[in-house]
Amino acid sequence: MTSMEREGPTPDDSGLPDPETLGTATELVAALRAIKAVESLSLRELQRRSGLPRTTIAHALNEERPAPPPWERVLALLRAFGVAEGELPRWKDAWTRIRLDSVKRSDQGAAADPADGRGGERSGEPGARAAADPPEAEPRTAEEHTGAVAPVPGRGRPAHRRRRLLTHGATLVLGVLLGAGAVLGLIGAPGRAHGSGRPGPAEPCAPSAKGSDPAAVPPGGGTAARPVRARPAWVGRPAADAQILSGTDVVLPVTSPVTGGDALVVSVMLTSACSGPVRVTDTRGDEFRDAGEATDGHGHRTLLMVGFHVHPLTTSDSLRVGYPRASKYHVAVDEFRGISTVVGGAYAHGEAGGSAFSTGDGQVGCAPGDLLVAAVGTNSGTPAGHSAEWRTLPVLKLSSYRLSTAYRTAPDDRDCAATGTTTAQWGAVVAAFR
């Protein structure tokens, strides 16, 4: 008998855990694990019965969860365990009670430290890991410029306030004018590898170019309005998964907290997928936009999606990626600090048998200090080896397919391409952020 079974929840007359005796998220998860042990169900069998990805099931049954899993996951697991439908309302009552208590404790923790806009209880998450290492050091500690938010103007005397308003207004107008000039320059620049624009209906899975989107730039977002910028930094990877699973969407549980105000860059590789929109959402309602895509002639799609200024996410949250049907998916979610807009991008793809990949030498709209993020999807052959100046993040591998994400800081406005080596069939996309 395991320690969990010795110290687990009180059983009812049927020998299964009694939901009315559960009082914490830990006890709820222990009860679910106890039922799983009694039924002797593997993750693969639970996946078949519940329709949930195995990573989602494993995350829901994680004993270290600070809050209960979402009810729809608990319900799917209970039904997969074979719990009678008549018992489900009792489990729902227990889940509601535990969830409300968890929220209450979280609110009390936030009130204990009103000076911390993130609630005070998140001292162990990436935002609290301050360090002074440059980007070339270990990536998870490369966030010496965590204070990327502009200071709030002080409350001075009325005359000073009016002068500040006039100064800010003039700066805003100047930033808009310079931003408009930059947009016109990008429109006329020949910076897209293998052409630009979106394919028509006759080519449903041909490459589509997605670069800068002037409408996505917030007012005053030009570099002239903020001459000194904090260096962008990678914080961590809060979610990732890869599965051979034919379908149209995937739910990724958040495995480490995300600091509110940071950006999430989502790298996606879809195998044998048709054309159509790819959408990313999270349980806090954040919006994600397209930052670039490369699609080869075999229907393999490699994409970058990004959400700026996201809400704080905990391990009770999740992200959903919806897409046209694909035979396999790779998804990696990386948290970055110090970026708030997409300024450009490029894409390319190539067949197997070569020796290198490159998104091209064209201008993608980057400037010194911009963050460059590249996603490279490969099939067979050698894995993508990014050039030395790029920092490669953990590679997702599934059979012969690999998704590699890397990042670097742009040294100048002429060296923005993603380059490296591979003998595999490949698709690569790079986006510039600031």
XYZ file of C-alpha atoms in Angstrom, residues 248-250 252 266 268 270 276-282 286-290 301 303 305-306 319-324 331:
30
model
C -7.828 20.369 -34.868
C -6.758 21.721 -31.479
C -4.650 21.061 -28.418
C -1.465 22.929 -23.124
C 4.307 30.461 -29.391
C 4.082 25.853 -33.793
C 1.925 21.308 -37.925
C -6.417 28.034 -42.680
C -6.081 30.210 -39.608
C -4.193 29.114 -36.522
C -5.531 30.614 -33.301
C -4.016 30.734 -29.834
C -5.992 31.651 -26.715
C -5.515 31.236 -22.986
C -5.329 37.141 -23.810
C -5.151 37.773 -27.556
C -2.422 36.241 -29.714
C -1.537 37.449 -33.191
C 0.306 35.957 -36.131
C 3.594 24.547 -41.468
C 4.550 29.431 -37.358
C 2.316 33.512 -32.705
C 2.659 36.140 -29.972
C -3.408 27.666 -23.575
C -5.421 26.333 -26.494
C -4.052 26.133 -30.037
C -6.671 25.656 -32.756
C -5.688 24.801 -36.326
C -6.840 23.015 -39.494
C 3.951 23.561 -29.762
